[in-house]
Coordinates of N, CA and C in Angstrom, one line a residue:
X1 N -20.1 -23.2 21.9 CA -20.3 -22.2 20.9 C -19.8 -22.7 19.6
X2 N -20.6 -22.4 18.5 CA -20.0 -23.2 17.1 C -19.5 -21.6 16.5
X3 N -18.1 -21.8 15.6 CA -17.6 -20.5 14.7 C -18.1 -20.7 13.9
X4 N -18.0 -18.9 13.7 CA -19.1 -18.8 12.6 C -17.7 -19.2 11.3
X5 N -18.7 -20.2 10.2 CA -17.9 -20.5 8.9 C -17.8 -19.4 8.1
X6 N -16.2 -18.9 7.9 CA -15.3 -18.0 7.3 C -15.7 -18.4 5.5
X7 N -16.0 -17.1 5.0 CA -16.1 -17.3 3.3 C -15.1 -16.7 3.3
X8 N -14.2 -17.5 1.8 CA -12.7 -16.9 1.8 C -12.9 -16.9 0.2
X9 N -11.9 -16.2 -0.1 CA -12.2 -15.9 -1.8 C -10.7 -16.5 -2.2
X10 N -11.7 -17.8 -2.9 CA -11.1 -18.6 -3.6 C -10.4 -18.3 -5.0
X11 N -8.8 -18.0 -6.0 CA -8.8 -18.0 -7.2 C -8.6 -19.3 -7.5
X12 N -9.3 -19.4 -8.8 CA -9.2 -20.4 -9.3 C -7.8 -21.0 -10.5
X13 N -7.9 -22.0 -10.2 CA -6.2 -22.6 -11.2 C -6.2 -21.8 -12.7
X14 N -7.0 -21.6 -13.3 CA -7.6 -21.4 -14.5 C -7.3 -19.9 -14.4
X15 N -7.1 -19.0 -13.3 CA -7.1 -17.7 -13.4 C -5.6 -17.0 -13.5
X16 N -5.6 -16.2 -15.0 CA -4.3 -15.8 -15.4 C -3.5 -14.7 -15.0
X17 N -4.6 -13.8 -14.3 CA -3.9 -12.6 -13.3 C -3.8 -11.9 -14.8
X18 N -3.1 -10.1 -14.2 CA -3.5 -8.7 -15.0 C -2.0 -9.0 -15.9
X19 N -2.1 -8.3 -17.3 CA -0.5 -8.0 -17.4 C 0.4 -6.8 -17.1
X20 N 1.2 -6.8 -16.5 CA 2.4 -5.9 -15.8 C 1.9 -4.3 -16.5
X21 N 1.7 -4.6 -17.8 CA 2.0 -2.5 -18.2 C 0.7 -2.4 -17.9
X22 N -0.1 -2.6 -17.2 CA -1.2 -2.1 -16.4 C -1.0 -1.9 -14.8
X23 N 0.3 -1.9 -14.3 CA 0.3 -1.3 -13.3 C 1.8 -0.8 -12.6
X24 N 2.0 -0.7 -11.9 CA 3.3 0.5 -11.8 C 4.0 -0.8 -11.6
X25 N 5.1 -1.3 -12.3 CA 5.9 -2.5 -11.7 C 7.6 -1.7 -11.6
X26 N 8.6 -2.2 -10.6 CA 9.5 -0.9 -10.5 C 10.6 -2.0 -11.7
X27 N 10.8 -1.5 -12.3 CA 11.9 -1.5 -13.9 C 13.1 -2.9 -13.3
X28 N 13.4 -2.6 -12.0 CA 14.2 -3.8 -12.0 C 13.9 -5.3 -11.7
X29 N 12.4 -5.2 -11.8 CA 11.9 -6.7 -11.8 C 11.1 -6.8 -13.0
X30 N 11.0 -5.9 -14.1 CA 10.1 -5.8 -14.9 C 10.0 -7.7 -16.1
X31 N 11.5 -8.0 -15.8 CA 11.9 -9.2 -16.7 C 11.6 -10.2 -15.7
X32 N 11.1 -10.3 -14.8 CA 11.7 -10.9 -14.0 C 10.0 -11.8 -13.0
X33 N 9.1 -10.8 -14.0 CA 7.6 -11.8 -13.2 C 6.6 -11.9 -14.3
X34 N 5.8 -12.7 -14.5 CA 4.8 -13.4 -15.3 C 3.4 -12.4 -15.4
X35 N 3.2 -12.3 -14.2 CA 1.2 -11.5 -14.2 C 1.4 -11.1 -12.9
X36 N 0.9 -9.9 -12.7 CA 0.6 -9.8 -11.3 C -0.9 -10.0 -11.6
X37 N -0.9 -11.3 -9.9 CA -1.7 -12.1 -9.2 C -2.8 -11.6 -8.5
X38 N -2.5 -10.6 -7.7 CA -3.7 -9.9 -6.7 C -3.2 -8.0 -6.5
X39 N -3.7 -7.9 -7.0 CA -3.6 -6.2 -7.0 C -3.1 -5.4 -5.7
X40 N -2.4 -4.3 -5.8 CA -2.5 -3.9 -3.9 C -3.9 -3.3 -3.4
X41 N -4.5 -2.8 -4.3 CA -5.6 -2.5 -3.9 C -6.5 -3.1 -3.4
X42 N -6.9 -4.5 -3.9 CA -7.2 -5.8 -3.7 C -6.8 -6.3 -2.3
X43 N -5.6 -6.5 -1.7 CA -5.1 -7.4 -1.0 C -5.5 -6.1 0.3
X44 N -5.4 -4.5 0.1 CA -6.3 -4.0 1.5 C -7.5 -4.0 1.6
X45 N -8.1 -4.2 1.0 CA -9.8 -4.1 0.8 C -9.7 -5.5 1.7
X46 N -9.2 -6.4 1.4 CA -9.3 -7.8 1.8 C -9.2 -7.8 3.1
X47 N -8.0 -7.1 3.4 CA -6.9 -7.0 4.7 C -8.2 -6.2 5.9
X48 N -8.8 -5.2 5.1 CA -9.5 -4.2 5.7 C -10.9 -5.4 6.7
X49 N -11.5 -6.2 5.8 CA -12.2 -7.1 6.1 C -12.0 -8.3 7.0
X50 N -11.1 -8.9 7.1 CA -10.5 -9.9 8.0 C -10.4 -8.9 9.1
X51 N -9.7 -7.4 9.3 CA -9.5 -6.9 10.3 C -11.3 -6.7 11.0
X52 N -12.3 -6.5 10.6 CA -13.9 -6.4 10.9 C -13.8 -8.1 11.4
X53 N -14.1 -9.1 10.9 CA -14.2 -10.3 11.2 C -13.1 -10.7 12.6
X54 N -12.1 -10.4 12.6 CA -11.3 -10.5 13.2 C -12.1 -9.7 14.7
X55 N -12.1 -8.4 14.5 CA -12.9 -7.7 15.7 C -14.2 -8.5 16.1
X56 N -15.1 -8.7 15.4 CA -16.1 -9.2 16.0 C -15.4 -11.0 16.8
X57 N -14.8 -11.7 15.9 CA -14.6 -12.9 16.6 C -13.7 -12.8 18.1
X58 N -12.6 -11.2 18.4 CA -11.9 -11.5 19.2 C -12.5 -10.5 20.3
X59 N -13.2 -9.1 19.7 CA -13.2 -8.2 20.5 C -13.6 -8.3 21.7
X60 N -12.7 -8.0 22.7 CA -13.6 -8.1 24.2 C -11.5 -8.6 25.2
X61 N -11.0 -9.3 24.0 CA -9.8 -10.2 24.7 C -8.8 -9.4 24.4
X62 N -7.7 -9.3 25.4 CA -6.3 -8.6 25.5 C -5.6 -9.8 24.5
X63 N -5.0 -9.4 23.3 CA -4.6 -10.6 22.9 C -3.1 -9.5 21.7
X64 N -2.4 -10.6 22.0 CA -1.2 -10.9 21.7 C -0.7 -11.1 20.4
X65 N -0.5 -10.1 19.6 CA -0.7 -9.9 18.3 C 1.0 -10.4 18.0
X66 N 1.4 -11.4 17.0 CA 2.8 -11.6 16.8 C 2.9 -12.5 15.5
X67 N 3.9 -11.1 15.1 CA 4.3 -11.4 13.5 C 5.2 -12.7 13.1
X68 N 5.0 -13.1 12.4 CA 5.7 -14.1 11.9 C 6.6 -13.3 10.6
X69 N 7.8 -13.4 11.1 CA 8.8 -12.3 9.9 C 9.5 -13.6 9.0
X70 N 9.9 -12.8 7.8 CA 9.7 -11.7 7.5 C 8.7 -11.4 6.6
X71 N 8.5 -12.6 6.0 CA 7.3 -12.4 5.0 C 6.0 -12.0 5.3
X72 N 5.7 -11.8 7.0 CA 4.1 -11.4 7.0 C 4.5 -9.7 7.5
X73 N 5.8 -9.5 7.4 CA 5.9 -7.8 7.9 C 4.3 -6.9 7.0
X74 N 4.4 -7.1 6.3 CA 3.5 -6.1 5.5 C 1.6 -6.6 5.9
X75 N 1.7 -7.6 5.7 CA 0.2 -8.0 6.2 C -0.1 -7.8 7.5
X76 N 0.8 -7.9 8.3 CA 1.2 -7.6 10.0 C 0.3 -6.2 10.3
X77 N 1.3 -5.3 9.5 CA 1.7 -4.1 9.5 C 0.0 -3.3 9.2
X78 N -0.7 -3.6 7.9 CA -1.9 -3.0 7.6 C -2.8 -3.4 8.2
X79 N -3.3 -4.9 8.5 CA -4.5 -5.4 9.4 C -4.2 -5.3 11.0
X80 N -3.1 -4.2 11.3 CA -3.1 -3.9 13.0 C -3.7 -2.4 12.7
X81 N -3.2 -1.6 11.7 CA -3.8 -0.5 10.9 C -5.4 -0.7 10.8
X82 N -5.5 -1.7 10.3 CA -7.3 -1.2 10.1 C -8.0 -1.8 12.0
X83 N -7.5 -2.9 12.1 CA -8.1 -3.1 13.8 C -7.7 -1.5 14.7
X84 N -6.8 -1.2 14.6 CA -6.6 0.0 15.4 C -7.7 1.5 14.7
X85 N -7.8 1.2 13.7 CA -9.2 2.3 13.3 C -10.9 1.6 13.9
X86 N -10.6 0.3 13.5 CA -11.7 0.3 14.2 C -11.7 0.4 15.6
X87 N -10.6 0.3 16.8 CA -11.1 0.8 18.0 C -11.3 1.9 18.1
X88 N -10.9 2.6 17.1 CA -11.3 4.1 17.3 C -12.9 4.1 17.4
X89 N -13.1 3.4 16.2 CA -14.6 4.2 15.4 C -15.7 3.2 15.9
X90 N -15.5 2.1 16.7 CA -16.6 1.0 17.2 C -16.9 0.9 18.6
X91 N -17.8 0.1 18.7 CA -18.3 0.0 20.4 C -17.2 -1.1 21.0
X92 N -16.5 -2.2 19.9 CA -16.0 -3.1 20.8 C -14.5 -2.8 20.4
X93 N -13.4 -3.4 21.1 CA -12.0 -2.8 20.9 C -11.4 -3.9 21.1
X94 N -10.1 -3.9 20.1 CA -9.1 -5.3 20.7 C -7.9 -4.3 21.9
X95 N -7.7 -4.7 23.1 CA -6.4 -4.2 23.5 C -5.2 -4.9 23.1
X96 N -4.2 -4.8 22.8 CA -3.0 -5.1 21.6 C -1.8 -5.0 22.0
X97 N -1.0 -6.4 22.6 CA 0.5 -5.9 22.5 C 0.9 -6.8 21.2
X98 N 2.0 -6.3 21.0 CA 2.7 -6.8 19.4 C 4.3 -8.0 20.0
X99 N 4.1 -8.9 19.3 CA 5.5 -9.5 19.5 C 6.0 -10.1 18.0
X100 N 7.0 -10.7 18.0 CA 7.5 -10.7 16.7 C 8.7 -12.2 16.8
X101 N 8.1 -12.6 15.5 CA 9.0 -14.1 15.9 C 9.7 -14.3 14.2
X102 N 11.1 -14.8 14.1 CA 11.4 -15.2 12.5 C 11.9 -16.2 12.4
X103 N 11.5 -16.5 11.4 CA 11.3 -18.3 11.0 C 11.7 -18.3 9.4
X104 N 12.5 -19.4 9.0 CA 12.9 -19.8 7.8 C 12.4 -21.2 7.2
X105 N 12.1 -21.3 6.3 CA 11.3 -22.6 5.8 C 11.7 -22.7 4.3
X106 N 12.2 -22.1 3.7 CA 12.3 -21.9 2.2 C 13.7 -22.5 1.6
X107 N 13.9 -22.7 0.7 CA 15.3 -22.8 0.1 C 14.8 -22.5 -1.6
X108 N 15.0 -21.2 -2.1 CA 14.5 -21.4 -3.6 C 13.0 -21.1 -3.1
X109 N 12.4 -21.9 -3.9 CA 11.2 -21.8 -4.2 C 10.4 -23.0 -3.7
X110 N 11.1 -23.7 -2.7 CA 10.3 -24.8 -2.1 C 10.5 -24.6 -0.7
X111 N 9.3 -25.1 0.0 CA 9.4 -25.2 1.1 C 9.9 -26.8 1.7
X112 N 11.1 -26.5 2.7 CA 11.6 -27.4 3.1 C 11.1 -28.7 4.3
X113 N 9.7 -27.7 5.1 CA 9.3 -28.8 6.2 C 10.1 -28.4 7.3
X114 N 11.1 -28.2 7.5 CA 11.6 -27.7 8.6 C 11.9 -26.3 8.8
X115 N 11.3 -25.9 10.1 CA 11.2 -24.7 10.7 C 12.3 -24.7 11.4
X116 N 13.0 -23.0 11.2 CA 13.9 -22.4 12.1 C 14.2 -21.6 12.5
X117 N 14.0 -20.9 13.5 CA 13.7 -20.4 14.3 C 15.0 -19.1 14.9
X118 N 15.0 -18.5 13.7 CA 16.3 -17.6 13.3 C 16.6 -16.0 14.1
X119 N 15.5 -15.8 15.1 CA 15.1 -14.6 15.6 C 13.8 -14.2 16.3
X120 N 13.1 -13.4 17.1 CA 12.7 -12.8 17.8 C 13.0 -13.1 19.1
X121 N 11.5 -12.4 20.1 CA 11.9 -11.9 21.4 C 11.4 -13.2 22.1
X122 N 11.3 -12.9 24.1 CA 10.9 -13.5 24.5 C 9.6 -14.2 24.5
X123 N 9.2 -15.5 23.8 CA 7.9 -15.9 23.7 C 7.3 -16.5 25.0
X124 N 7.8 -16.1 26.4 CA 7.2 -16.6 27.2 C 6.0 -15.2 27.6
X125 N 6.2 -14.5 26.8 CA 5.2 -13.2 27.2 C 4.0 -13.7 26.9
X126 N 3.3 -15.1 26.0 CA 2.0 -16.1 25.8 C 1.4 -16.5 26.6
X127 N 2.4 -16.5 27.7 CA 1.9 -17.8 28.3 C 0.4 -16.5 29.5
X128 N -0.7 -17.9 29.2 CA -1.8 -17.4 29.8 C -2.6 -16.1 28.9
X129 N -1.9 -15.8 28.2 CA -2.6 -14.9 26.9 C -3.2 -15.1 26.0
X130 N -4.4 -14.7 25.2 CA -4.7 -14.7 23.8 C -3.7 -14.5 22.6
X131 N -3.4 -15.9 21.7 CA -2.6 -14.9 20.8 C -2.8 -15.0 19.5
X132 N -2.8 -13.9 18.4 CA -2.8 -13.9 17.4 C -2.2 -13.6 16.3
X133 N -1.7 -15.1 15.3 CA -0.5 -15.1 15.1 C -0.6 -14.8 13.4
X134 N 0.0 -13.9 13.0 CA -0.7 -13.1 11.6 C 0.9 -13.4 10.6
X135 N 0.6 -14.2 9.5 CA 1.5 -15.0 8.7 C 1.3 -14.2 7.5
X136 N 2.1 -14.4 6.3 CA 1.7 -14.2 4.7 C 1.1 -15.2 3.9
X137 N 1.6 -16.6 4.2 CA 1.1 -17.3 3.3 C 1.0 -18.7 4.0
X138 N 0.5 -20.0 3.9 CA 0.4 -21.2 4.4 C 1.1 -22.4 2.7
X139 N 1.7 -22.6 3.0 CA 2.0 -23.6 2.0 C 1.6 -24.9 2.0
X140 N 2.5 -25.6 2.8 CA 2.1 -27.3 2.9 C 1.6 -27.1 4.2
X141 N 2.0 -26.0 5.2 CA 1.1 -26.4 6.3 C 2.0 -26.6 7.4
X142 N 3.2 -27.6 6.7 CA 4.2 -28.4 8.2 C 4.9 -27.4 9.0
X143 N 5.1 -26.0 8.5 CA 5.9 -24.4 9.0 C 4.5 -24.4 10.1
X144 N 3.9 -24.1 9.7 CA 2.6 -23.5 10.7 C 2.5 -24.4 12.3
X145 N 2.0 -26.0 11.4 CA 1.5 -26.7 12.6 C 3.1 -26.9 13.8
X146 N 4.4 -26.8 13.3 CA 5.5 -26.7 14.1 C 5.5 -25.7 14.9
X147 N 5.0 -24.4 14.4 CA 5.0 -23.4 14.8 C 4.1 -23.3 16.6
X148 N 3.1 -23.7 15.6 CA 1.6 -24.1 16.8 C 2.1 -24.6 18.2
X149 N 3.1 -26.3 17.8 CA 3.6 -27.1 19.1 C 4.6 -26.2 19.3
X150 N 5.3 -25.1 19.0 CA 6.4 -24.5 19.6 C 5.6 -23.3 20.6
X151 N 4.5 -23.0 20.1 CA 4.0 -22.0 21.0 C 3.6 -22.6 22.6
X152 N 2.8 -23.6 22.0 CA 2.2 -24.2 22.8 C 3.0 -24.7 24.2
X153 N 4.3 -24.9 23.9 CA 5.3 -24.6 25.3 C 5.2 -23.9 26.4
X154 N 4.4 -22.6 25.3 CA 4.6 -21.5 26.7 C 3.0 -21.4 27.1
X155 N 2.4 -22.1 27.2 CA 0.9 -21.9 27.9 C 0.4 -21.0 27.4
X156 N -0.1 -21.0 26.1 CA -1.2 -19.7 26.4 C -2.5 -20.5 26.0
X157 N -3.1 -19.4 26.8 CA -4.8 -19.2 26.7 C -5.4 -19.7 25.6
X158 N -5.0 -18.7 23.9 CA -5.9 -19.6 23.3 C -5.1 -18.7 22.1
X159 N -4.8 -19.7 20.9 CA -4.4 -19.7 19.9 C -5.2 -19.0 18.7
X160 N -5.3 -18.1 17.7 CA -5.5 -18.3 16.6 C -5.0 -17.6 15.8
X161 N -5.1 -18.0 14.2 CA -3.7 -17.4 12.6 C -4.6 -16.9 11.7
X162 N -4.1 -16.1 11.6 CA -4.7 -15.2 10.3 C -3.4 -15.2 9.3
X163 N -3.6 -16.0 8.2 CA -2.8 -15.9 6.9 C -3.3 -14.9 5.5
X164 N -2.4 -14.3 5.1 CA -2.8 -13.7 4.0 C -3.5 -14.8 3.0
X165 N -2.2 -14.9 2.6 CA -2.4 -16.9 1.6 C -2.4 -17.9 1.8
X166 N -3.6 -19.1 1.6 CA -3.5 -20.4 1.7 C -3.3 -20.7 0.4
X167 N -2.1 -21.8 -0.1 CA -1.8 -22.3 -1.3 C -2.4 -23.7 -1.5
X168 N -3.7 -24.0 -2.3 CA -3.8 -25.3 -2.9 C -2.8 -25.9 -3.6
X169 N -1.7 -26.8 -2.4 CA -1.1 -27.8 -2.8 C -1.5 -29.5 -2.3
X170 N -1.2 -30.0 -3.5 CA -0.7 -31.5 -2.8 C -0.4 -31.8 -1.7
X171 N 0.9 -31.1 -1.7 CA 1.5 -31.2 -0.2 C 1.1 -30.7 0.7
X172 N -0.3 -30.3 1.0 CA -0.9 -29.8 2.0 C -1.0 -30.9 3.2
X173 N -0.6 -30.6 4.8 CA -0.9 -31.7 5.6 C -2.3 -31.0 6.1
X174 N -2.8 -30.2 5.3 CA -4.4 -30.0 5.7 C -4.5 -29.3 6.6
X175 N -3.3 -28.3 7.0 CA -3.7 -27.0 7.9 C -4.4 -26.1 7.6
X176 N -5.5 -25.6 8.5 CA -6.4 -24.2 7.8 C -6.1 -23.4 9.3
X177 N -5.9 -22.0 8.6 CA -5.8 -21.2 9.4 C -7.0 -20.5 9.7
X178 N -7.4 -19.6 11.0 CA -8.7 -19.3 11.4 C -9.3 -18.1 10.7
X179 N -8.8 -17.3 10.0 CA -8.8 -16.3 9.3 C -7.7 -16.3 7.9
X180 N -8.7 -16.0 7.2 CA -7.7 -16.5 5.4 C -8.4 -15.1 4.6
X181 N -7.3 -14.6 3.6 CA -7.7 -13.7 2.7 C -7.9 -14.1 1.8
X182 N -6.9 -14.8 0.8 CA -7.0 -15.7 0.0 C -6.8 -17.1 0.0
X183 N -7.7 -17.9 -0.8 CA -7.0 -19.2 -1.0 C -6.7 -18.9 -2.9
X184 N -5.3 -19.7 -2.8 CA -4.8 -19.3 -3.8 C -4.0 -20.9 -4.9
X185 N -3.8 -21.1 -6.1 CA -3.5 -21.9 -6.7 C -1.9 -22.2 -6.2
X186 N -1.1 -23.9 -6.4 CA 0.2 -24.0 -6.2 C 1.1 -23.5 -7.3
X187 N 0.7 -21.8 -6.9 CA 2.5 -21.2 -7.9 C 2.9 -20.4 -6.8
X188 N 4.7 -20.1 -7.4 CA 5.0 -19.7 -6.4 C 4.9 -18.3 -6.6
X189 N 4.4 -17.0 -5.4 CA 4.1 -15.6 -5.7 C 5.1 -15.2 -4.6
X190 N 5.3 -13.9 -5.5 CA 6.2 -12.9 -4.5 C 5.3 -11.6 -4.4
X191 N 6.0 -10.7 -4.3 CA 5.5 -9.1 -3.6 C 4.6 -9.2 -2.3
X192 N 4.3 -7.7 -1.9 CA 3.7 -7.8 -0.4 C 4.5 -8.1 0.4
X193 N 5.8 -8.3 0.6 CA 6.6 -8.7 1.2 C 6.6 -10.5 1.3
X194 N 5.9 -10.9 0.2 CA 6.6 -12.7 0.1 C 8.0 -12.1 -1.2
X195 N 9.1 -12.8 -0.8 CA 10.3 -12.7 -1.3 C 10.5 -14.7 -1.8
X196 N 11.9 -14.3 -3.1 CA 12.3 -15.3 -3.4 C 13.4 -15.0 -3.1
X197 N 14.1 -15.4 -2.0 CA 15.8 -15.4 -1.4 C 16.0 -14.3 -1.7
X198 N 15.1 -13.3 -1.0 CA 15.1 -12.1 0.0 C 14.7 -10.9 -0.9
X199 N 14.6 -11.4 -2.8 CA 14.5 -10.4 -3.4 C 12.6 -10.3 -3.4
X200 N 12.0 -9.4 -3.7 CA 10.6 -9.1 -4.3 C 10.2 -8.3 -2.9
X201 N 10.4 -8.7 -1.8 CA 9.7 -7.6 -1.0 C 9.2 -6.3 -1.2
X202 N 9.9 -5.5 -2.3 CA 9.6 -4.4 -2.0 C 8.7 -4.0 -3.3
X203 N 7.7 -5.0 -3.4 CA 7.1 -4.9 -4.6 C 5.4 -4.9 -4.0
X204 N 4.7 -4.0 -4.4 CA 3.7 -3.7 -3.6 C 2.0 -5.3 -4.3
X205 N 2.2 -5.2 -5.3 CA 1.3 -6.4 -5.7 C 1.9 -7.7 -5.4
X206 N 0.9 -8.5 -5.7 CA 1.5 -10.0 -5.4 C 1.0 -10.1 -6.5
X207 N 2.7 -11.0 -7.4 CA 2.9 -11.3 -8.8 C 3.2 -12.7 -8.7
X208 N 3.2 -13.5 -9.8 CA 3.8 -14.7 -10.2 C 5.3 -14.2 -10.8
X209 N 5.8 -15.4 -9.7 CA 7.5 -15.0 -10.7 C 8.1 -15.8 -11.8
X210 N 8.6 -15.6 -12.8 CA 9.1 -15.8 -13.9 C 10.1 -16.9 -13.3
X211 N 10.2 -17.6 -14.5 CA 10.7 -18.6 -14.8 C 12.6 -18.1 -14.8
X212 N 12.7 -16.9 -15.5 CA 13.6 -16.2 -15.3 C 14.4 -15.5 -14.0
X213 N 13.3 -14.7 -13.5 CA 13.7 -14.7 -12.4 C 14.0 -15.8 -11.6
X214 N 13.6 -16.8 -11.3 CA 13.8 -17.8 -10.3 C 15.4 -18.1 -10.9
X215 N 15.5 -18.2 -12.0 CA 17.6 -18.2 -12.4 C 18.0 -17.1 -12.2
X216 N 17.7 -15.7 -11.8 CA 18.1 -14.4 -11.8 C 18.5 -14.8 -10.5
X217 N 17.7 -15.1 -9.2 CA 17.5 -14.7 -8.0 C 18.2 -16.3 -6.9
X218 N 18.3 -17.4 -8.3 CA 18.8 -18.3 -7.6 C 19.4 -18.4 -6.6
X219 N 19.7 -19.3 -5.2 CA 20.6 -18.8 -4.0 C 22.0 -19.8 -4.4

């Protein structure tokens, strides 16, 4: 059986995102980010769609839904929201357990290549299961594909990632994930729950952060 090829909405480098007094930004990050990048309204509509694509490519399999914290809490969180309306409202249904795994990769504003593995539960609950593993963003890639051989320990059935964001970088070792919302230019973005050293989560758009901030927030 060949998959079906995923259209993913590509921004382009060239695109400069909205400015801030166009949308509710909360006063203590106001100094502190450049443009917001992708709207919230934007990022569920999106979210809303990957969850339909997602149903048709999985529906039928018990599969094993597991967050990669903390950064994908919020994208986790809405596209199990829209799959769970559509078992309401469709002929075909995902059956759904949730698991939760946390991983560090960051220092600042770069990603370091090495994964570690700072928290969750028992991941032998894969083994022989479908699972699907729902991220915020893909950067260079090397977080993901470690991630992959660490699952892969526990036998399961059959693997596939749904990322919010893929980042056109250089340093890509060319991971694609099987479900993408956006592909997105190499800057670094916060809100939606992507953080810079733990601050921006609670920022509902995904913005570019300031030059400032990144010395405000420094670790």
């Amino acid at each position: 059986m060949v998959d079906a090829v995923q259209i993913v909405i590509s921004i382009s480098d060239e695109e400069q995102g909205y400015d801030l007094d166009l949308f509710c930004i909360p006063k203590h990050y106001a100094a502190d980010l450049e443009k917001v990048y992708i709207p919230h309204g934007l990022i569920l509509d999106r979210t809303e769609r990957l969850a339909r694509e997602i149903m048709k490519e999985m529906g039928g399999h018990h599969i094993v839904a597991l967050c990669v914290l903390k950064g994908g809490y919020k994208f986790f969180a809405d596209l199990l929201d829209y799959i769970k309306a559509l078992n309401r409202n469709s002929d075909r249904s995902i059956p759904m357990t949730v698991d939760f795994i946390r991983l560090k990769s960051y220092c600042n504003d770069q990603s370091t290549g090495e994964i570690k593995v700072i928290g969750g539960d028992d991941l032998s609950t894969l083994t022989g299961k479908v699972s699907m593993e729902k991220r915020d963003i893909i950067d260079t890639g090397k977080t993901m594909k470690t991630l992959l051989q660490l699952l892969k320990q526990y036998n399961p059935k059959m693997v596939k990632v749904a990322s919010l964001l893929v980042k056109r970088t250089p340093r890509s070792v060319g991971y694609r994930p099987d479900f993408v919302g956006f592909e997105v230019p190499d800057k670094f973005v916060v809100g939606y729950a992507l953080d810079y050293n733990e601050y921006f989560r609670d920022l509902n758009h995904i913005c570019v952060i300031s030059e400032t901030g990144k010395e405000k927030y420094k670790a």
